[in-house]
mmCIF file of C-alpha atoms in Angstrom:
data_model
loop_
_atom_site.group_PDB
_atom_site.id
_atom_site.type_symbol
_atom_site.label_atom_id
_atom_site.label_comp_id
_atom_site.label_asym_id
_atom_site.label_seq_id
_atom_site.Cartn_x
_atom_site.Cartn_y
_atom_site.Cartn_z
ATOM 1 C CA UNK A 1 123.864 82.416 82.444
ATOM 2 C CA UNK A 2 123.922 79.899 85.208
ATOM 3 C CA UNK A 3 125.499 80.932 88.469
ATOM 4 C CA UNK A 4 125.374 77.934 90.923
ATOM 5 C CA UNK A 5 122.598 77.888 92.195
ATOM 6 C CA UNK A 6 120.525 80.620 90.724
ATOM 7 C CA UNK A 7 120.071 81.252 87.013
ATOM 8 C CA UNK A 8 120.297 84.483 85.992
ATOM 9 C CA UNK A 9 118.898 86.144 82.585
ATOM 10 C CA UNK A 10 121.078 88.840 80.666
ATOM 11 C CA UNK A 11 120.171 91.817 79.566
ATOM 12 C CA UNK A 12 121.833 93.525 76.972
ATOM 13 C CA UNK A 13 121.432 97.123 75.764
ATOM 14 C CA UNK A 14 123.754 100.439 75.372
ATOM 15 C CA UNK A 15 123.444 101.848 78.936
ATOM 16 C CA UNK A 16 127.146 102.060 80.014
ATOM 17 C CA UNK A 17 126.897 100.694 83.277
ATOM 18 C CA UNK A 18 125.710 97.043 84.634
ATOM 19 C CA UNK A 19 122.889 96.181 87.521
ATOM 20 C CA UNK A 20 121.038 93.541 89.111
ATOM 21 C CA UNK A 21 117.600 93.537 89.472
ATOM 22 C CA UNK A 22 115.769 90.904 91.199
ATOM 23 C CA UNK A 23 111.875 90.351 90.031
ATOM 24 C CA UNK A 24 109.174 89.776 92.133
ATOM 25 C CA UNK A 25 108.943 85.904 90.924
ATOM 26 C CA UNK A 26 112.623 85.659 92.287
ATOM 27 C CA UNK A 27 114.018 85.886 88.963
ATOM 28 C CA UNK A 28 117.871 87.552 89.106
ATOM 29 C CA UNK A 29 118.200 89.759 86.341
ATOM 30 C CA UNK A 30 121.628 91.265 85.364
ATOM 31 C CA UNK A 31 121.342 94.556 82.795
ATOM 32 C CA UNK A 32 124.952 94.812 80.574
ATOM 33 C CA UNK A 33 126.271 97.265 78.009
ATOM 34 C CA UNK A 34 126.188 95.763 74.913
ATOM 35 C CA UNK A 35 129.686 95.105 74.433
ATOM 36 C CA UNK A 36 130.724 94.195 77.634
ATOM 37 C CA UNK A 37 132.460 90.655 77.701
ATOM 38 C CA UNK A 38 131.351 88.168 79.426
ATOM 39 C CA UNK A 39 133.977 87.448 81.819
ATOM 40 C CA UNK A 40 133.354 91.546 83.249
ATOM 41 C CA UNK A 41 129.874 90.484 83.599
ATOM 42 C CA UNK A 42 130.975 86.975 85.741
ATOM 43 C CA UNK A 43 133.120 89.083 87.427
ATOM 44 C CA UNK A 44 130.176 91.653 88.981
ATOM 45 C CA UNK A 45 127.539 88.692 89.822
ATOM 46 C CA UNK A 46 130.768 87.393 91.897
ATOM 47 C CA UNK A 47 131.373 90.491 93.773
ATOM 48 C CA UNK A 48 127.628 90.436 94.393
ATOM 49 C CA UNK A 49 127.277 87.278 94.760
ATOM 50 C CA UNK A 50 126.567 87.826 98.822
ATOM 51 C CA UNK A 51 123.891 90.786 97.947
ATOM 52 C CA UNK A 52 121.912 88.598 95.379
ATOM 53 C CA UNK A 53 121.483 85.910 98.283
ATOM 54 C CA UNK A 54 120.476 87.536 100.926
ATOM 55 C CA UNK A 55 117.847 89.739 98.289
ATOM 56 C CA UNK A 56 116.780 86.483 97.381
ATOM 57 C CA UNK A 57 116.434 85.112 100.406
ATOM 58 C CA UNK A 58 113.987 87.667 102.052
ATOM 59 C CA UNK A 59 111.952 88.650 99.173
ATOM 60 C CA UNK A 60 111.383 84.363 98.886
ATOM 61 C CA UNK A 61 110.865 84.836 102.724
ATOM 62 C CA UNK A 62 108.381 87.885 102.171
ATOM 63 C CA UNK A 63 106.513 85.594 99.017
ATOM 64 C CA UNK A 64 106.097 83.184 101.762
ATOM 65 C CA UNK A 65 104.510 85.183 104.122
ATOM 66 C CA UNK A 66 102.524 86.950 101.403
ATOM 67 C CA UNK A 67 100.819 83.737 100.243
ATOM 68 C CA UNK A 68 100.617 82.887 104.290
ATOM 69 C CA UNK A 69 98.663 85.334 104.794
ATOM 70 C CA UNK A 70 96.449 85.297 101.941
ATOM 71 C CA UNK A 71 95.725 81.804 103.064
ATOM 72 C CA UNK A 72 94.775 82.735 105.956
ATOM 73 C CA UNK A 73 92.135 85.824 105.563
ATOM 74 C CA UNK A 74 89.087 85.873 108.334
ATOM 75 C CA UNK A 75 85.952 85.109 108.769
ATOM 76 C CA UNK A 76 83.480 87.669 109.545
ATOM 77 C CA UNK A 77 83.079 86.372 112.674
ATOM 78 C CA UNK A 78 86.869 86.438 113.042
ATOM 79 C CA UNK A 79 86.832 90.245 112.207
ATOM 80 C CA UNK A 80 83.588 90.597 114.085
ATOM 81 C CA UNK A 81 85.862 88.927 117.469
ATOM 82 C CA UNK A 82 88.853 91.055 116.655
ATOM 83 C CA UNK A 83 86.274 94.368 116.370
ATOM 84 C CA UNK A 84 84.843 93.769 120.119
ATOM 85 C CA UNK A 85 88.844 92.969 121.351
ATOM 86 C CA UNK A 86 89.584 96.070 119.963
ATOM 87 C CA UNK A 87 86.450 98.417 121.470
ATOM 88 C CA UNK A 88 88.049 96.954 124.815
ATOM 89 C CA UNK A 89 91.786 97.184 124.540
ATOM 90 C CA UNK A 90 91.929 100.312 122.471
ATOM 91 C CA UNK A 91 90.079 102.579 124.351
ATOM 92 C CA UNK A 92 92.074 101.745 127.446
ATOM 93 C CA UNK A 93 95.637 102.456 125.291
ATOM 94 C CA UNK A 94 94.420 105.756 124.155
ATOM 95 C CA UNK A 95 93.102 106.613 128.202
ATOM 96 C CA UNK A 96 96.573 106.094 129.196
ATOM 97 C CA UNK A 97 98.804 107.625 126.716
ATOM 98 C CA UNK A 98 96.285 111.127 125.886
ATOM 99 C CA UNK A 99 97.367 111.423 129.648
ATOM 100 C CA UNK A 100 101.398 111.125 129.016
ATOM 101 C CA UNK A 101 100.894 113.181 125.962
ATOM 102 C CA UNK A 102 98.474 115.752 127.574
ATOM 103 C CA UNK A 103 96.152 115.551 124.913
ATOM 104 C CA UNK A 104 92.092 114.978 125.250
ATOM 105 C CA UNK A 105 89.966 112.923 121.962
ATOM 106 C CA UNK A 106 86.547 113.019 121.009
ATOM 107 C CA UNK A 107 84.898 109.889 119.828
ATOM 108 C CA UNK A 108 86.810 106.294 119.630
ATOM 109 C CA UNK A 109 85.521 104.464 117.092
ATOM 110 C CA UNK A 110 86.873 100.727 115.892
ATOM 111 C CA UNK A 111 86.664 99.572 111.783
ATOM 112 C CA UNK A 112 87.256 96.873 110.172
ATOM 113 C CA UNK A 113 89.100 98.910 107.240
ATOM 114 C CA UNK A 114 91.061 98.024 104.390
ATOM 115 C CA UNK A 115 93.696 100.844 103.732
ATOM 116 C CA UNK A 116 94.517 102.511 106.878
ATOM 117 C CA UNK A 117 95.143 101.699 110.740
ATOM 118 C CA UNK A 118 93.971 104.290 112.096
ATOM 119 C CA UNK A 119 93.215 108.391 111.448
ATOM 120 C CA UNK A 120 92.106 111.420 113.326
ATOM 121 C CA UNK A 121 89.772 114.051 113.024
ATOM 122 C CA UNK A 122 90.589 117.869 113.103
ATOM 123 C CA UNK A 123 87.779 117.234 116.048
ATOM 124 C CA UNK A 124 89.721 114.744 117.914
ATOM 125 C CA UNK A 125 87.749 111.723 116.688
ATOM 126 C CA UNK A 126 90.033 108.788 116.712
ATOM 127 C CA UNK A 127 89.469 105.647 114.460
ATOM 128 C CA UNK A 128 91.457 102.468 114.723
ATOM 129 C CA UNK A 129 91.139 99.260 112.472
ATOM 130 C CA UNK A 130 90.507 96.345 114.456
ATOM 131 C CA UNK A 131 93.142 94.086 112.763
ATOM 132 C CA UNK A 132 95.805 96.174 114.769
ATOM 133 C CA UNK A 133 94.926 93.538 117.803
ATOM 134 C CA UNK A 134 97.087 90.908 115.106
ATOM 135 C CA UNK A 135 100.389 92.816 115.621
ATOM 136 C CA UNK A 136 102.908 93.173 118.313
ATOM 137 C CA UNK A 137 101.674 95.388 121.286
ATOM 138 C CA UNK A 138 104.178 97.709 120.883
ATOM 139 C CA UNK A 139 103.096 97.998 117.242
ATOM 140 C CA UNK A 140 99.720 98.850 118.599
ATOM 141 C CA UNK A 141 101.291 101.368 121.050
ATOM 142 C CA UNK A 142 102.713 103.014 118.266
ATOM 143 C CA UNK A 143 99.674 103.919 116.399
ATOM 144 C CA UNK A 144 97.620 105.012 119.312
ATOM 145 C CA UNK A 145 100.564 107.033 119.518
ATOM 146 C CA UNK A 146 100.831 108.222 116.667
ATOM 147 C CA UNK A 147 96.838 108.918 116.449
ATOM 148 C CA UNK A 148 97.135 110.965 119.562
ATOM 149 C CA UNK A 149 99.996 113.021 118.835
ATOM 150 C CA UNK A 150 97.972 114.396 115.649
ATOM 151 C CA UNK A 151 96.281 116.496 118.212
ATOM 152 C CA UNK A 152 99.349 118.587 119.294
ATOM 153 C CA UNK A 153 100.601 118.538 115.245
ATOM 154 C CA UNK A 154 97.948 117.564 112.464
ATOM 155 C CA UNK A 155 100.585 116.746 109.928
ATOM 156 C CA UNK A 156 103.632 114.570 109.490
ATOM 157 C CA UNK A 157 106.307 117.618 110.120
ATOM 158 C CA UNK A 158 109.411 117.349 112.259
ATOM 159 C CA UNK A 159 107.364 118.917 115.551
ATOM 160 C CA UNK A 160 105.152 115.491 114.953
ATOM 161 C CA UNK A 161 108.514 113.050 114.950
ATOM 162 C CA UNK A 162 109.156 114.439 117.915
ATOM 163 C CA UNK A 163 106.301 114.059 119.822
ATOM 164 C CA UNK A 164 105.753 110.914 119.111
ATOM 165 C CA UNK A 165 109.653 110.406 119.928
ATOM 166 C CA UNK A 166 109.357 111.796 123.477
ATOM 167 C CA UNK A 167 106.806 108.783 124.202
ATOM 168 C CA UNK A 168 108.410 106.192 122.399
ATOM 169 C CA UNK A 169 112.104 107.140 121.753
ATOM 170 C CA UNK A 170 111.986 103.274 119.631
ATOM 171 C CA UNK A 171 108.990 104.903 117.321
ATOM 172 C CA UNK A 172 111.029 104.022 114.231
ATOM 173 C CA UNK A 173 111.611 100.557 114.518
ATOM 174 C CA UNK A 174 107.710 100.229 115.673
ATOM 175 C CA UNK A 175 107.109 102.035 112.527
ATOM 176 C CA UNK A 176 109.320 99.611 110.308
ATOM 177 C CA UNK A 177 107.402 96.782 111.603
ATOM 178 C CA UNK A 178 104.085 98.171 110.649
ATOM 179 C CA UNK A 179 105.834 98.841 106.961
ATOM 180 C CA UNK A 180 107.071 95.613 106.626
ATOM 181 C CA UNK A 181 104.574 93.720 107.858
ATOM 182 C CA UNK A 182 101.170 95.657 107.574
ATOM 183 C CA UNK A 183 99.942 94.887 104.052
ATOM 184 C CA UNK A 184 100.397 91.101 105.252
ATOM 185 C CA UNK A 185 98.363 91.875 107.791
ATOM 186 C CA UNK A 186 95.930 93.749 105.863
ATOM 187 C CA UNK A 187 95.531 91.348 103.288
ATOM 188 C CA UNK A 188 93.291 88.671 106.106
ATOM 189 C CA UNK A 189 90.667 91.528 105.401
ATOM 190 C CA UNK A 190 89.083 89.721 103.035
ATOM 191 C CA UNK A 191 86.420 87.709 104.629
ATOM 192 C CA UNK A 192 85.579 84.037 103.463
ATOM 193 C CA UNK A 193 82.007 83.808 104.842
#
């Protein structure tokens, strides 16, 4: 089925009901009931016409970045500069929000990790990864943030959410950021030398 300017590839099979799917490779996938006529089927890809683009359009946006990114890992010296940045900046973060929070932390300790951006210890140990100095400050605010508040609430419950809301009453759209663009991020950690 062609559909101006993306193709799209039908599915037939008994479900009773029809979706779209779009595929990582940016192929737009339309699921039908096996009997359905054609012109039903036109008639949904129109109506959705709007949705399709705009999916489309940021997950081709999102492939872009991806490959970006993977273009782009660093160095060990790179990660080696960004580690020393970090044992600078971090430290002085952390100073001045355990105050707000009223909290006190044991060791600070900076990592060049591949999974997480930071974690702490039932003894107040706080860890950060280093490639947190590639993101927005306030993105960086947010997980000393949410590091510290671990120490009133050592869990993700609703007492934690609001913790970390009385410092930073944006928190969620810090923590979108970090979802949407994190793995990005995380995927320079590969170094090339």
């Amino acid at each position: 089925m062609d559909h101006t300017d993306y193709e799209i590839t039908l599915i037939r099979s008994r479900r009773k009901s029809l979706a779209i799917e779009i595929t990582p490779e940016l192929q737009v996938v339309v699921r039908a009931p096996a009997r359905m006529p054609v012109r039903e089927i036109n008639a949904f890809v129109q109506e959705k016409d709007d949705w399709i683009r705009a999916h489309l359009q940021q997950m081709a946006e999102k492939k872009r970045l991806r490959e970006q990114y993977r273009e782009q890992a660093l160095s060990k010296e790179e990660l080696q500069e960004l580690a020393t940045q970090a044992m600078t900046l971090i430290p002085q973060k952390v100073r001045y929000y355990a105050q707000i929070i009223g909290v006190t932390y044991g060791r600070i300790t900076i990592r060049n990790q591949r999974t997480r951006w930071g974690s702490c210890s039932g003894k107040g140990n706080l860890n950060f990864n280093c490639l947190l100095l590639l993101m927005p400050e306030e993105v960086l605010d947010y997980v000393v943030v949410h590091e510290l508040c671990h120490r009133k609430e050592m869990n993700h419950s609703a007492r934690f959410w609001e913790e970390v809301e009385k410092i930073l009453p944006d928190y969620r759209q810090r923590r979108k950021w970090l979802k949407d663009n994190g793995g990005r991020i995380m995927d320079r950690n590969r170094p090339v030398s």
